[in-house]
Short mmCIF file of C-alpha atoms and ligand atoms in Angstrom, two decimals:
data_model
loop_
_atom_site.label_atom_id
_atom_site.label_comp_id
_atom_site.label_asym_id
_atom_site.label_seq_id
_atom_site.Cartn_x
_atom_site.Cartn_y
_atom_site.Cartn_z
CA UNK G 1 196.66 134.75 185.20
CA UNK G 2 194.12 137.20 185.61
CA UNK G 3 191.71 136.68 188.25
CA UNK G 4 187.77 136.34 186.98
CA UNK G 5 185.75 139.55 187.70
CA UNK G 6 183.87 139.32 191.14
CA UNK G 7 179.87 139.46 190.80
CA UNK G 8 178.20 142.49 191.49
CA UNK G 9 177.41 143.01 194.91
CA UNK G 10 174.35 144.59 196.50
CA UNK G 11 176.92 147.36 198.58
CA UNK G 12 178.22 147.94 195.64
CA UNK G 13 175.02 149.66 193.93
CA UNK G 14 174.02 153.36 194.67
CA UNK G 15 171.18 154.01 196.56
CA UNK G 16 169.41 157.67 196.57
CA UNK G 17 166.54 159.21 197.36
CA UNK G 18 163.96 160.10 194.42
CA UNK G 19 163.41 163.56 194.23
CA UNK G 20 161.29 165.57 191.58
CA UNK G 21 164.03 166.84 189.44
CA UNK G 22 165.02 163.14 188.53
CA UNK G 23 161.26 162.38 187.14
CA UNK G 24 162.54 162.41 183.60
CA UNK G 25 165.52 160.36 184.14
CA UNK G 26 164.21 157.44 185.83
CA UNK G 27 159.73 157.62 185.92
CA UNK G 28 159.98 155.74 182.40
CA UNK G 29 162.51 153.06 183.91
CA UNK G 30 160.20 152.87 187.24
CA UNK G 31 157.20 152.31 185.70
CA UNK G 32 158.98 149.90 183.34
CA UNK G 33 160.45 147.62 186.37
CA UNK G 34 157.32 147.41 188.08
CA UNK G 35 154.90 146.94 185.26
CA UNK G 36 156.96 143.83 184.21
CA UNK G 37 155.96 141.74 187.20
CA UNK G 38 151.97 143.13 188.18
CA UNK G 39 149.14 141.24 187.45
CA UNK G 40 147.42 144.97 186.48
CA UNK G 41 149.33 147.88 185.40
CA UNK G 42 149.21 151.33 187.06
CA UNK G 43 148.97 154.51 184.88
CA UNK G 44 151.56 157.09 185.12
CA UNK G 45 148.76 159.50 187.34
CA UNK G 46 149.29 156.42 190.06
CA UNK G 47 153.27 156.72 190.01
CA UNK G 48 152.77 160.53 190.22
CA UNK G 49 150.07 160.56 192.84
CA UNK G 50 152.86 158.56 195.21
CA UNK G 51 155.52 160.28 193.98
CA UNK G 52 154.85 163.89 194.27
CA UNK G 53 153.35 163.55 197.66
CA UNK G 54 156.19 161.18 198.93
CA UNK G 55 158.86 161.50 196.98
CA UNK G 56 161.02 161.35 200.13
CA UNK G 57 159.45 157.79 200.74
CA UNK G 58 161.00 156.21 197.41
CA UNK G 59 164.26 155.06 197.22
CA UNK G 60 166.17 153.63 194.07
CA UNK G 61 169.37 151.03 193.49
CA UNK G 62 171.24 152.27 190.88
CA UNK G 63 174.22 150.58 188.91
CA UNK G 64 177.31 152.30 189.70
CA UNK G 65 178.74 152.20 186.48
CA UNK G 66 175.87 153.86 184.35
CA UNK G 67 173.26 154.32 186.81
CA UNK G 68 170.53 152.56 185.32
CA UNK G 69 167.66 151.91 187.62
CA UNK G 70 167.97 147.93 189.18
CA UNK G 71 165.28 148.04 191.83
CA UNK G 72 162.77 150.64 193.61
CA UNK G 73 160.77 150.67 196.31
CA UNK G 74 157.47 153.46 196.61
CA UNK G 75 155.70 154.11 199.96
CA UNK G 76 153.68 156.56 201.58
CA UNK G 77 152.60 158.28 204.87
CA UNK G 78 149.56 159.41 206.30
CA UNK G 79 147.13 159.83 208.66
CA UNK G 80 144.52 156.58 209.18
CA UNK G 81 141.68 158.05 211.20
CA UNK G 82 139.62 155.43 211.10
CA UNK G 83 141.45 153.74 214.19
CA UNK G 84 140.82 155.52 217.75
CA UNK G 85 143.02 156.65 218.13
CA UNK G 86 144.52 158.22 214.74
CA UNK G 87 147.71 155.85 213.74
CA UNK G 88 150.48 156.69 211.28
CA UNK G 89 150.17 154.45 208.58
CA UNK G 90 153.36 153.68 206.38
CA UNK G 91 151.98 151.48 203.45
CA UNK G 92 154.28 150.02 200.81
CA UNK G 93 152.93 150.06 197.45
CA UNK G 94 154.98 149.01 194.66
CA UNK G 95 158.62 146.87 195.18
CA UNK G 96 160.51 145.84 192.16
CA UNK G 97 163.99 144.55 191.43
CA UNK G 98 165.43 143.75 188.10
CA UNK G 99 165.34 139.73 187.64
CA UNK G 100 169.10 139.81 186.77
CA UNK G 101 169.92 141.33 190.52
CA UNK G 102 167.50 139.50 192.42
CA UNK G 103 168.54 137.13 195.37
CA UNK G 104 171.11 139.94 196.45
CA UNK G 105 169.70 141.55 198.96
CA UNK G 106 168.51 145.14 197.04
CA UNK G 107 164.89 144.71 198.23
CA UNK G 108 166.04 143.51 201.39
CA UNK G 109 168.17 146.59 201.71
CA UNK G 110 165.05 149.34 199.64
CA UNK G 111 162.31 147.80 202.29
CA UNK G 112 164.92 148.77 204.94
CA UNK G 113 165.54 152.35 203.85
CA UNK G 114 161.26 152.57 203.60
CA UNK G 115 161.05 151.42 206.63
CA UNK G 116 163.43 153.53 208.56
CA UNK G 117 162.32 156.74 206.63
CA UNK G 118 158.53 156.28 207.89
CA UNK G 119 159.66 155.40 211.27
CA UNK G 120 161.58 158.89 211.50
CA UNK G 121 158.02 160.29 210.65
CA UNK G 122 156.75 158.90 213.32
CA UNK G 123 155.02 156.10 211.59
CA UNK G 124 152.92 153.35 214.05
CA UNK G 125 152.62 150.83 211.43
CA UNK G 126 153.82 149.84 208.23
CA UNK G 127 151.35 147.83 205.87
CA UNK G 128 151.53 146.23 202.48
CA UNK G 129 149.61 143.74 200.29
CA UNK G 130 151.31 140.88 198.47
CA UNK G 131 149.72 138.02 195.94
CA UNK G 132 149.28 135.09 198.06
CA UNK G 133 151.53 133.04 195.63
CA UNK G 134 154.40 135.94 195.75
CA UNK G 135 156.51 133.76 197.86
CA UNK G 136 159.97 135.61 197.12
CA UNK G 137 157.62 138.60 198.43
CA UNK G 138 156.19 137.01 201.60
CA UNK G 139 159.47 135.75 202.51
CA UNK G 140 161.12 139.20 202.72
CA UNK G 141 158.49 140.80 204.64
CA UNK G 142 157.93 137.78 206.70
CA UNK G 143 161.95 137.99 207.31
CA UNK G 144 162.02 141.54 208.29
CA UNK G 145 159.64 141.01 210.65
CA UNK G 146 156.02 141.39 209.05
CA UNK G 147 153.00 139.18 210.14
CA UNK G 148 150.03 138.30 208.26
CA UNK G 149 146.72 140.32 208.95
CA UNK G 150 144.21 139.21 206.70
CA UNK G 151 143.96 137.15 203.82
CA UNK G 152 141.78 139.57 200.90
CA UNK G 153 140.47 136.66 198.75
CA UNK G 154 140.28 137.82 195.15
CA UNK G 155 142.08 140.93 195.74
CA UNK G 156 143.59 141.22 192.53
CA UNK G 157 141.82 141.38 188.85
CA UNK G 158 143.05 138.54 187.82
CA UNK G 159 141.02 136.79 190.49
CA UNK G 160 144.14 135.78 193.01
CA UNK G 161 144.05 136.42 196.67
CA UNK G 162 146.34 138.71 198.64
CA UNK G 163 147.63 138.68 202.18
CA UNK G 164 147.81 141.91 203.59
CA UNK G 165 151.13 142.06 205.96
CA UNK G 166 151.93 144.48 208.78
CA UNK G 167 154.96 145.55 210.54
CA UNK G 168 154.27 147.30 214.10
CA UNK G 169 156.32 149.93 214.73
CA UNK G 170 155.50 150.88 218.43
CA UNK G 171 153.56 148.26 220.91
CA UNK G 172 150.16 149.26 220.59
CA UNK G 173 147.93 149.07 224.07
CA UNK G 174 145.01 146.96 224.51
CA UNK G 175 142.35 148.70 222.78
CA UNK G 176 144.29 148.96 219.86
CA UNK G 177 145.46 145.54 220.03
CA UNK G 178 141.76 144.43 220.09
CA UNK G 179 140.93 146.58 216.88
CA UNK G 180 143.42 145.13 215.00
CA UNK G 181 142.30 141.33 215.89
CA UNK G 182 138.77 142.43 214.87
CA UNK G 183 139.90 144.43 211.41
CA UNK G 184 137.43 142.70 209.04
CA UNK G 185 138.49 141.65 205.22
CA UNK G 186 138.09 145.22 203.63
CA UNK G 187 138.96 144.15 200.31
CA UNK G 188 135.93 145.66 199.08
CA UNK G 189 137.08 148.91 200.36
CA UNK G 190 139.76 149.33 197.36
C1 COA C 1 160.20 140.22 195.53
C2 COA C 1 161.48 140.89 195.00
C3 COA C 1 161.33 142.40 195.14
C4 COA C 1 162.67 140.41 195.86
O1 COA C 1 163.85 141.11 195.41
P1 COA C 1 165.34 140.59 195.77
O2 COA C 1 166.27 141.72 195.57
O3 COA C 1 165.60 139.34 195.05
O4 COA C 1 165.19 140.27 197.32
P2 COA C 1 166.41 139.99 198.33
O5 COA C 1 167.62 139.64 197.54
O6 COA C 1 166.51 141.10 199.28
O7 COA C 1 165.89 138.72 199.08
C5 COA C 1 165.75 137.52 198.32
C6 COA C 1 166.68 136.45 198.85
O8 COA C 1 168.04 136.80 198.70
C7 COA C 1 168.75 136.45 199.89
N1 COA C 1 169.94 137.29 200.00
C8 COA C 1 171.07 137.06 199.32
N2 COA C 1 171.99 137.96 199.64
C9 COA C 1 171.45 138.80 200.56
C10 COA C 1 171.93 139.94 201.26
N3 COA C 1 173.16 140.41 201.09
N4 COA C 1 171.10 140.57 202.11
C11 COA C 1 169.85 140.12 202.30
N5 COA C 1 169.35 139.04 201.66
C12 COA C 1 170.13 138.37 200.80
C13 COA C 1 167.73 136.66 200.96
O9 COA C 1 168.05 135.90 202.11
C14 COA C 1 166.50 136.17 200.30
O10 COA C 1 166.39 134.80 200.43
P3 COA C 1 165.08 134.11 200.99
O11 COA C 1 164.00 135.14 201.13
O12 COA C 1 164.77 133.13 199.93
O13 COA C 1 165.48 133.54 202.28
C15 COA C 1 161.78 140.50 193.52
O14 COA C 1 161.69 139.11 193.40
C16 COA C 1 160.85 141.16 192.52
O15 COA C 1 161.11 142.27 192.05
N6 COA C 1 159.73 140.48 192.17
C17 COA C 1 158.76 141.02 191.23
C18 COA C 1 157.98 142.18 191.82
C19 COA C 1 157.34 141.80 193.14
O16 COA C 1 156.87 140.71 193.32
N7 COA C 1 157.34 142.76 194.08
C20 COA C 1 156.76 142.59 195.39
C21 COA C 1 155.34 143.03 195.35
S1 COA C 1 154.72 143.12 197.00
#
């Protein structure tokens, strides 16, 4: 009798790098997986603004068998001066993974490959913000190590709140520590 295929999984997808030259293969089917689940859609000039300064800070599950896009994570990396002193902030803006492959571990395994790539740039902190209700979202973070650091109320145009989440990187001292306590809801700031 034959035996009933075995489900897909998550080691068995390919996971790469975006790069530039794959912008016409796969920026339709990136913008397509994220816009399905945000409350307000990016247009393309966001994508690109991430994605031809940090290219190297995207990564993509693919399916092995015809390489369709299943899930994607998009960071960046810079310079947040408005600490003393200067931190390296990693910030994670868009996560997606297709609804048929979800619950296997892809963005557990994408938030990983972020993280580690902004930690080899010397990244301080990582930080992110999630839809208060996202609780599939808040548990991975929360799971990997991120802690709450402010609560935006009415972050999002469609009037729900969002927590922003960090993930410390290297122990900062005291003064630091003491900046971070007092960071005030910038909401307004975006
Ligand atoms: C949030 C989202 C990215 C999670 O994707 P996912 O691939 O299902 O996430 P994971 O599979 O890594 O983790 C989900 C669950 O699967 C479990 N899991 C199953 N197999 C696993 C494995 N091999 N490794 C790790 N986790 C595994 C995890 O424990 C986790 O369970 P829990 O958090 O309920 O305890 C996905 O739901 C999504 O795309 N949502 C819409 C877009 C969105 O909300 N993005 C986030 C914006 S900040």
């Amino acid at each position: 009798m034959e035996s009933a295929p075995e489900a897909k999984r998550p080691l068995e997808l390919k996971y790469i790098q975006y790069e530039h030259s794959l912008e016409t293969q796969y920026l339709p089917a990136i913008r397509a997986l994220i816009s399905k689940d945000l409350s307000e859609p990016y247009s393309i000039y966001v994508y690109r603004y991430f994605l031809y300064q940090w290219g190297h800070l995207c990564f993509m599950a693919l399916d092995p068998v015809d390489s369709s896009l299943i899930g994607v994570i998009i960071c960046k990396l810079e310079m947040h001066a408005s600490h003393s002193p200067a931190t390296m902030r990693g910030y994670i803006a868009m996560l997606a993974v297709s609804a048929a492959s979800r619950g296997h571990g892809v963005a557990t395994a994408l938030v990983k490959m972020g993280i580690d790539a902004m930690a080899q740039r010397n990244a301080d902190e990582i930080v992110l913000e999630t839809e208060e209700t996202n609780i599939p979202a808040m548990r991975l973070y929360e799971r990997l190590g991120f802690l709450r650091s402010k609560k935006l109320h009415r972050y999002y145009l469609n009037g729900n709140s969002a927590y922003r989440l960090v993930l410390l990187l290297k122990s900062p001292d005291v003064d630091d520590a003491t900046d971070f306590a007092l960071d005030e809801d910038d909401s307004a700031k975006r």
